[in-house]
Short mmCIF file of C-alpha atoms and ligand atoms in Angstrom, two decimals:
data_model
loop_
_atom_site.label_atom_id
_atom_site.label_comp_id
_atom_site.label_asym_id
_atom_site.label_seq_id
_atom_site.Cartn_x
_atom_site.Cartn_y
_atom_site.Cartn_z
CA ASP A 73 0.07 -0.10 -0.16
CA THR A 74 2.04 3.59 -1.64
CA TYR A 75 -1.43 5.79 0.29
CA LEU A 76 -1.45 6.74 -3.47
CA ASN A 77 -4.55 8.37 -4.79
CA PRO A 78 -4.63 7.38 -8.88
CA ASN A 79 -6.97 10.25 -9.44
CA TYR A 80 -4.48 12.39 -9.17
CA SER A 81 -2.37 12.90 -12.28
CA PHE A 82 -0.42 15.52 -13.95
CA ASP A 83 -3.44 15.08 -16.65
CA ASN A 84 -6.18 16.50 -14.79
CA PHE A 85 -4.27 18.87 -13.39
CA ILE A 86 -4.34 22.86 -15.01
CA GLU A 87 -1.63 24.55 -15.54
CA GLY A 88 -1.57 28.20 -15.30
CA ASP A 89 0.58 31.20 -13.71
CA CYS A 90 -0.34 30.39 -10.52
CA ASN A 91 1.58 27.16 -9.93
CA ARG A 92 3.32 26.45 -13.32
CA LEU A 93 7.35 25.94 -11.59
CA ALA A 94 5.96 23.71 -9.03
CA ARG A 95 4.46 21.98 -11.90
CA SER A 96 7.09 21.85 -14.39
CA ALA A 97 9.48 21.14 -11.59
CA GLY A 98 7.06 17.86 -10.29
CA PHE A 99 7.07 16.49 -13.79
CA ALA A 100 10.53 16.96 -14.13
CA VAL A 101 11.51 15.02 -11.04
CA ALA A 102 8.27 12.50 -11.96
CA GLN A 103 10.21 11.67 -15.21
CA ARG A 104 13.72 11.28 -13.92
CA PRO A 105 13.15 10.51 -9.87
CA GLY A 106 15.90 11.61 -8.15
CA LEU A 107 18.50 12.25 -10.19
CA THR A 108 17.44 16.41 -10.90
CA SER A 109 18.62 18.62 -8.60
CA PHE A 110 15.49 19.34 -7.98
CA ASN A 111 15.99 16.97 -4.78
CA PRO A 112 14.59 17.72 -1.96
CA LEU A 113 11.46 18.88 -4.32
CA MET A 114 9.69 21.32 -1.63
CA MET A 115 6.27 22.70 -2.31
CA TYR A 116 4.20 25.29 -0.52
CA GLY A 117 1.05 27.37 -0.73
CA GLY A 118 -2.17 27.75 1.19
CA VAL A 119 -4.97 25.37 1.34
CA GLY A 120 -6.29 23.81 -1.52
CA LEU A 121 -4.46 24.80 -3.90
CA GLY A 122 -3.42 21.71 -5.44
CA LYS A 123 -0.62 20.47 -3.39
CA THR A 124 -1.71 17.05 -2.44
CA HIS A 125 -2.75 16.59 -6.15
CA LEU A 126 0.82 17.68 -7.39
CA VAL A 127 2.42 15.17 -5.31
CA GLN A 128 0.40 12.70 -5.78
CA ALA A 129 0.06 12.80 -9.73
CA ILE A 130 3.84 12.85 -9.66
CA GLY A 131 3.62 9.13 -6.79
CA ASN A 132 1.83 8.15 -9.35
CA TYR A 133 3.29 9.24 -12.99
CA ILE A 134 6.48 7.42 -11.67
CA THR A 135 4.15 4.08 -10.34
CA ASN A 136 3.13 4.22 -14.03
CA HIS A 137 5.89 4.87 -15.77
CA PHE A 138 8.82 2.49 -13.53
CA ASP A 139 8.56 -1.36 -12.96
CA ASN A 140 10.64 -0.83 -9.86
CA LYS A 141 10.58 2.03 -8.42
CA LEU A 142 8.68 1.72 -4.97
CA VAL A 143 6.65 5.25 -4.05
CA LEU A 144 5.95 6.12 -0.67
CA TYR A 145 2.94 8.93 -0.20
CA VAL A 146 2.50 9.89 3.40
CA SER A 147 1.22 12.81 5.16
CA SER A 148 3.52 14.13 7.84
CA GLU A 149 0.33 13.58 10.32
CA LYS A 150 0.78 9.75 9.12
CA PHE A 151 4.05 10.19 9.97
CA THR A 152 3.64 10.91 12.72
CA ASN A 153 0.93 8.74 13.94
CA GLN A 154 2.83 6.00 12.67
CA PHE A 155 6.21 6.42 14.11
CA ILE A 156 3.96 7.48 17.61
CA ASN A 157 3.16 3.49 17.83
CA SER A 158 6.36 1.49 16.58
CA ILE A 159 7.56 3.32 19.81
CA ARG A 160 4.70 1.98 21.54
CA ASN A 161 5.02 -1.36 19.76
CA ASN A 162 9.11 -1.37 19.72
CA THR A 163 8.96 -1.94 15.96
CA LEU A 164 11.24 1.57 15.20
CA GLN A 165 13.97 -0.50 13.81
CA GLU A 166 10.78 -1.76 11.51
CA PHE A 167 8.90 1.26 10.78
CA THR A 168 12.92 3.16 9.70
CA ASP A 169 13.44 0.30 7.99
CA PHE A 170 9.96 0.62 5.80
CA TYR A 171 10.91 3.77 4.67
CA MET A 172 14.66 3.59 4.54
CA LYS A 173 13.93 1.30 1.64
CA VAL A 174 11.69 3.87 -0.27
CA ASP A 175 12.99 4.96 -3.76
CA VAL A 176 10.34 7.90 -3.82
CA LEU A 177 9.72 9.20 -0.74
CA ALA A 178 6.20 12.33 -0.71
CA ILE A 179 5.45 13.66 2.76
CA ASP A 180 2.65 15.69 2.69
CA ASP A 181 1.97 18.85 5.15
CA VAL A 182 5.28 19.22 6.87
CA GLN A 183 3.95 21.74 8.52
CA PHE A 184 2.40 18.99 11.18
CA LEU A 185 5.67 18.03 12.10
CA SER A 186 6.35 20.96 14.39
CA GLY A 187 6.91 20.92 17.84
CA LYS A 188 7.27 16.95 17.44
CA GLU A 189 11.12 16.15 17.93
CA LYS A 190 11.24 12.53 18.29
CA THR A 191 9.76 12.15 15.16
CA GLN A 192 11.80 15.28 13.68
CA ASP A 193 15.01 13.49 14.87
CA THR A 194 13.83 9.92 13.07
CA PHE A 195 12.75 12.31 9.99
CA PHE A 196 15.77 13.67 9.64
CA HIS A 197 17.51 10.06 9.42
CA ILE A 198 15.79 8.71 7.35
CA PHE A 199 15.73 12.16 5.15
CA ASN A 200 19.74 11.76 5.18
CA HIS A 201 19.81 8.31 4.84
CA LEU A 202 17.58 8.37 1.28
CA HIS A 203 18.78 11.58 0.07
CA GLN A 204 22.77 10.22 -0.04
CA LEU A 205 21.75 6.94 -2.11
CA GLY A 206 19.95 9.12 -4.95
CA LYS A 207 16.14 8.63 -3.71
CA GLN A 208 13.91 10.93 -4.44
CA ILE A 209 12.45 13.10 -1.73
CA ILE A 210 9.12 15.54 -2.00
CA MET A 211 7.28 17.35 0.71
CA THR A 212 4.45 20.15 0.70
CA SER A 213 4.06 22.59 3.13
CA ASP A 214 1.66 25.23 4.23
CA ARG A 215 4.10 28.26 4.21
CA PRO A 216 7.37 28.72 3.46
CA PRO A 217 11.01 26.91 4.47
CA ARG A 218 11.71 29.92 6.71
CA GLU A 219 8.62 30.41 8.04
CA LEU A 220 7.91 26.72 10.07
CA GLN A 221 8.24 27.45 13.00
CA GLY A 222 8.84 24.66 15.50
CA LEU A 223 10.44 22.40 12.83
CA GLN A 224 14.22 21.69 13.59
CA ASP A 225 17.41 23.87 11.48
CA ARG A 226 19.37 21.27 9.95
CA LEU A 227 15.71 19.80 9.11
CA LEU A 228 15.03 23.46 7.73
CA SER A 229 18.45 23.53 6.16
CA ARG A 230 18.33 20.65 4.45
CA PHE A 231 14.61 21.59 2.85
CA LYS A 232 16.47 24.08 0.71
CA TRP A 233 19.34 21.94 -1.10
CA GLY A 234 17.15 21.51 -3.71
CA LEU A 235 13.63 23.25 -4.87
CA THR A 236 11.32 25.41 -2.88
CA ALA A 237 8.62 26.13 -5.12
CA ASP A 238 5.00 27.47 -4.30
CA LEU A 239 1.56 27.63 -5.60
CA GLN A 240 -0.71 30.83 -6.09
CA THR A 241 -4.33 31.58 -5.79
CA PRO A 242 -5.40 30.50 -9.41
CA ASP A 243 -5.72 33.59 -12.06
CA PHE A 244 -8.85 34.59 -13.52
CA GLU A 245 -8.33 32.14 -16.42
CA THR A 246 -6.96 29.48 -14.94
CA ARG A 247 -10.21 29.54 -12.57
CA ILE A 248 -12.39 28.92 -15.64
CA ALA A 249 -10.59 25.93 -16.85
CA ILE A 250 -10.16 24.34 -13.93
CA LEU A 251 -14.15 24.96 -12.97
CA GLN A 252 -14.71 23.21 -16.97
CA LYS A 253 -12.29 20.26 -16.00
CA LYS A 254 -14.74 19.56 -12.82
CA ILE A 255 -18.38 20.08 -14.72
CA GLN A 256 -16.77 17.95 -16.93
CA SER A 257 -15.55 14.91 -14.44
CA GLU A 258 -18.78 15.40 -13.00
CA GLY A 259 -20.66 14.53 -16.37
CA ILE A 260 -22.60 17.44 -16.58
CA SER A 261 -22.74 20.45 -19.22
CA ILE A 262 -22.92 24.60 -17.41
CA ASP A 263 -23.31 27.55 -19.47
CA TYR A 264 -20.10 29.20 -19.93
CA ASP A 265 -21.63 32.81 -18.81
CA VAL A 266 -22.34 30.96 -15.63
CA ILE A 267 -19.03 29.68 -15.14
CA GLU A 268 -17.34 33.23 -15.63
CA TYR A 269 -19.82 34.79 -13.51
CA VAL A 270 -18.25 31.75 -10.70
CA ALA A 271 -14.87 32.26 -11.73
CA HIS A 272 -15.14 36.15 -11.49
CA SER A 273 -17.38 35.84 -8.30
CA VAL A 274 -14.95 33.07 -6.15
CA ASN A 275 -11.36 33.68 -5.94
CA SER A 276 -9.60 32.42 -3.28
CA ASN A 277 -8.48 28.61 -3.73
CA VAL A 278 -9.21 25.55 -5.95
CA ARG A 279 -11.09 23.28 -3.61
CA GLU A 280 -13.63 26.24 -3.45
CA LEU A 281 -14.35 26.25 -6.87
CA GLU A 282 -14.95 22.60 -7.40
CA GLY A 283 -17.47 23.06 -4.29
CA VAL A 284 -19.14 25.94 -5.64
CA ILE A 285 -20.23 23.33 -8.70
CA VAL A 286 -21.42 21.33 -6.46
CA SER A 287 -23.40 23.08 -4.45
CA LEU A 288 -24.76 24.28 -8.00
CA MET A 289 -25.45 20.96 -8.33
CA ALA A 290 -26.91 20.20 -5.01
CA GLN A 291 -28.85 23.53 -5.38
CA ALA A 292 -30.46 22.70 -9.02
CA SER A 293 -31.45 19.75 -7.76
CA LEU A 294 -33.36 20.69 -4.44
CA THR A 295 -35.22 23.62 -6.11
CA ARG A 296 -35.39 21.57 -9.80
CA ARG A 297 -33.92 23.94 -11.68
CA GLU A 298 -31.70 24.46 -14.33
CA ILE A 299 -28.34 25.86 -13.63
CA ASP A 300 -28.11 29.71 -15.08
CA VAL A 301 -26.63 32.69 -13.74
CA GLU A 302 -29.54 33.75 -11.55
CA LEU A 303 -29.05 29.77 -9.90
CA ALA A 304 -25.22 30.88 -9.36
CA LYS A 305 -25.99 34.78 -7.94
CA ASN A 306 -28.52 32.80 -5.56
CA THR A 307 -25.91 30.46 -4.55
CA LEU A 308 -23.10 32.11 -4.11
CA ARG A 309 -24.92 34.58 -2.44
CA ASN A 310 -25.98 32.00 0.28
CA ILE A 311 -21.84 30.96 0.26
CA VAL A 312 -20.64 34.50 0.31
CA MET A 313 -22.45 36.39 2.79
CA ASN A 314 -25.10 34.27 4.63
CA GLU A 315 -22.35 32.27 6.71
CA GLU A 316 -23.79 32.30 9.46
CA LYS A 317 -26.63 31.88 8.77
CA GLU A 318 -28.67 29.32 10.72
CA VAL A 319 -28.86 25.74 9.94
CA THR A 320 -32.01 23.77 11.29
CA ILE A 321 -33.01 20.61 11.92
CA ASP A 322 -35.35 20.49 9.21
CA THR A 323 -33.23 21.54 6.51
CA ILE A 324 -30.73 18.90 7.51
CA GLN A 325 -33.27 16.17 7.00
CA GLU A 326 -34.23 17.84 4.19
CA VAL A 327 -31.29 17.52 2.82
CA ILE A 328 -30.13 14.60 3.57
CA SER A 329 -33.27 12.74 2.29
CA ASP A 330 -32.74 14.46 -0.88
CA TYR A 331 -29.38 13.29 -1.07
CA PHE A 332 -30.06 9.40 -0.20
CA GLN A 333 -33.72 9.74 -2.13
CA ILE A 334 -35.65 8.71 0.72
CA THR A 335 -37.88 10.61 2.66
CA VAL A 336 -38.00 12.56 5.78
CA ALA A 337 -40.86 9.81 7.65
CA ASP A 338 -38.19 7.49 6.64
CA LEU A 339 -35.76 8.93 8.69
CA LYS A 340 -37.93 9.38 11.81
CA SER A 341 -39.24 5.99 11.23
CA LYS A 342 -38.28 2.69 13.51
CA SER A 343 -37.04 1.15 10.39
CA ARG A 344 -33.66 -0.52 10.51
CA LYS A 345 -33.34 -1.42 7.00
CA LYS A 346 -29.11 0.42 5.96
CA GLU A 347 -30.31 2.47 3.65
CA VAL A 348 -32.34 4.14 6.76
CA VAL A 349 -30.17 3.91 9.40
CA TYR A 350 -26.97 5.35 8.12
CA PRO A 351 -28.70 8.95 6.24
CA ARG A 352 -30.89 8.83 10.11
CA GLN A 353 -26.67 8.36 12.02
CA LEU A 354 -25.30 11.33 9.28
CA ALA A 355 -28.16 13.41 9.85
CA MET A 356 -27.79 13.30 13.87
CA TYR A 357 -24.10 13.51 13.30
CA LEU A 358 -24.91 17.11 11.87
CA ALA A 359 -27.37 17.81 13.62
CA LYS A 360 -25.20 17.88 16.38
CA GLU A 361 -22.23 19.88 14.69
CA TYR A 362 -24.82 22.14 13.14
CA THR A 363 -27.19 23.19 15.88
CA GLU A 364 -27.05 23.98 19.36
CA LEU A 365 -29.57 21.41 20.13
CA PRO A 366 -29.16 19.09 23.57
CA LEU A 367 -28.54 15.54 22.13
CA LYS A 368 -32.14 14.56 23.45
CA SER A 369 -33.63 17.04 21.66
CA ILE A 370 -32.06 16.16 18.41
CA GLY A 371 -33.51 12.49 19.72
CA TYR A 372 -37.01 14.00 19.57
CA HIS A 373 -36.77 15.06 16.16
CA PHE A 374 -35.58 12.03 15.10
CA GLY A 375 -39.28 9.72 16.14
CA GLY A 376 -38.44 10.55 19.91
CA ARG A 377 -35.37 8.77 19.69
CA ASP A 378 -33.36 9.20 23.30
CA HIS A 379 -30.11 11.09 23.64
CA SER A 380 -28.13 7.65 24.35
CA THR A 381 -29.42 6.84 20.69
CA VAL A 382 -27.77 9.93 19.08
CA ILE A 383 -24.94 9.40 20.76
CA HIS A 384 -24.84 5.57 19.70
CA SER A 385 -25.40 7.26 15.68
CA ILE A 386 -22.66 10.22 16.49
CA GLN A 387 -20.10 7.44 17.15
CA SER A 388 -21.18 5.23 14.13
CA VAL A 389 -20.40 8.08 11.81
CA ASN A 390 -16.79 8.56 13.59
CA LEU A 391 -15.80 4.45 13.71
CA LEU A 392 -17.34 4.55 9.86
CA MET A 393 -15.46 7.46 8.85
CA ASP A 394 -11.82 5.64 10.18
CA GLU A 395 -12.53 2.78 8.01
CA THR A 396 -13.81 4.09 4.88
CA PRO A 397 -12.79 7.47 3.37
CA ASP A 398 -16.04 7.58 1.43
CA VAL A 399 -17.88 8.91 4.94
CA GLU A 400 -15.57 11.96 4.79
CA GLU A 401 -16.75 12.85 1.52
CA THR A 402 -20.29 12.47 1.74
CA LEU A 403 -20.17 14.51 4.93
CA LEU A 404 -18.19 17.39 2.65
CA LYS A 405 -21.23 17.44 0.21
CA LEU A 406 -23.21 17.21 2.72
CA ARG A 407 -21.72 20.49 4.40
CA SER A 408 -21.39 22.25 1.07
CA TYR A 409 -25.35 22.20 0.87
CA PHE A 410 -25.71 24.01 3.84
CA LYS A 411 -22.72 26.51 3.38
P1 LIG B 798 -3.67 20.99 -0.97
O1 LIG B 798 -3.31 20.10 -1.18
O2 LIG B 798 -2.72 21.82 -1.45
O3 LIG B 798 -4.48 21.73 -0.11
P2 LIG B 798 -5.30 19.74 -3.39
O4 LIG B 798 -4.53 19.08 -4.06
O5 LIG B 798 -6.15 18.82 -2.16
O6 LIG B 798 -4.56 21.41 -2.34
O7 LIG B 798 -6.10 20.45 -3.64
C1 LIG B 798 -7.72 20.44 -3.73
C2 LIG B 798 -8.85 20.15 -4.57
O8 LIG B 798 -8.61 21.43 -6.47
C3 LIG B 798 -8.70 18.69 -5.60
O9 LIG B 798 -9.63 18.31 -5.95
C4 LIG B 798 -7.35 18.86 -6.25
O10 LIG B 798 -7.46 17.97 -7.45
C5 LIG B 798 -7.91 20.78 -7.04
N1 LIG B 798 -6.80 21.07 -8.07
C6 LIG B 798 -6.40 22.01 -7.01
N2 LIG B 798 -5.56 22.67 -7.89
C7 LIG B 798 -5.82 21.69 -9.01
C8 LIG B 798 -5.70 22.19 -10.57
N3 LIG B 798 -4.41 23.28 -10.89
N4 LIG B 798 -5.93 21.82 -11.33
C9 LIG B 798 -6.73 20.88 -11.50
N5 LIG B 798 -8.03 20.73 -9.61
C10 LIG B 798 -6.67 20.69 -8.69
MG1 LIG B 799 -3.09 18.90 1.04
#
């Protein structure tokens, strides 16, 4: 298991002035891992600007083009947790051996290592070992190395051995291209004037841009309307201006039932069918997240259940989230309807 997600590729990464250096350096590294002077390759930028996408694209490219290269992608969070577990289980040696035998190590969001001295010590050794053998190291961070407080100087100085490239907020043309790509991948069609309107109105990051498309689709299906500029205006007004708009338990139940193609009555019913239980658990989970209602009252809104059922539902969702990544994705989609 290399933890790579095959959906991230260079083909579906839109290039623009905002990311040209990082993309081309990344592509050079992907074609000749360990052989360019971009080692380590450090890419940094704010949230949702494509760091994970790019680093995974590099990993996938290498995996697909080289038979004998072992690529490992890991978030710094996961690296830290694995390290802690290895201490607890007395398997530190296995842990470091595992990392030291890879050909390409991609480690995402290194700002997360901040303040974790022991983890940094071990990462430092792994880094040195791999680098000496000419193995490729790729890192991402949410800020430039010089602003990475809580990271050891010896690590920071190594980060600068290779190339540091930043990812910036996409310009208008790139935003248009990104929206078109997202629309295409959703398999829908949206008029150009709508795309242009959205590209003009949203200029924060790529994740939000993509989120607007999801919201538009949701809004269109909930209101049974076409996606036109009018709908886009309404949707964006809700997203941009009504940030603290209250989400009620009724809204949550409506959105969930619409999303899962069941009825609100199903949610409140005694049914234990899988098709109903999971949506009901998600609905309770979101009710806890969005409303101030006490658990007892949340239970009351779901067919008079008691508060322990609500607690159990929330725990079930948390457990599921650890097991299947889809759950998190579903929650993200659902939340986008409330924004
Ligand atoms: P980060 O890791 O920097 O927070 P991600 O790589 O997770 O950001 O990107 C957020 C979303 O935006 C992902 O769905 C990603 O595929 C998409 N994305 C980001 N940049 C681009 C781009 N240049 N072209 C296409 N999609 C992009
Ligand atoms: Mg990321």
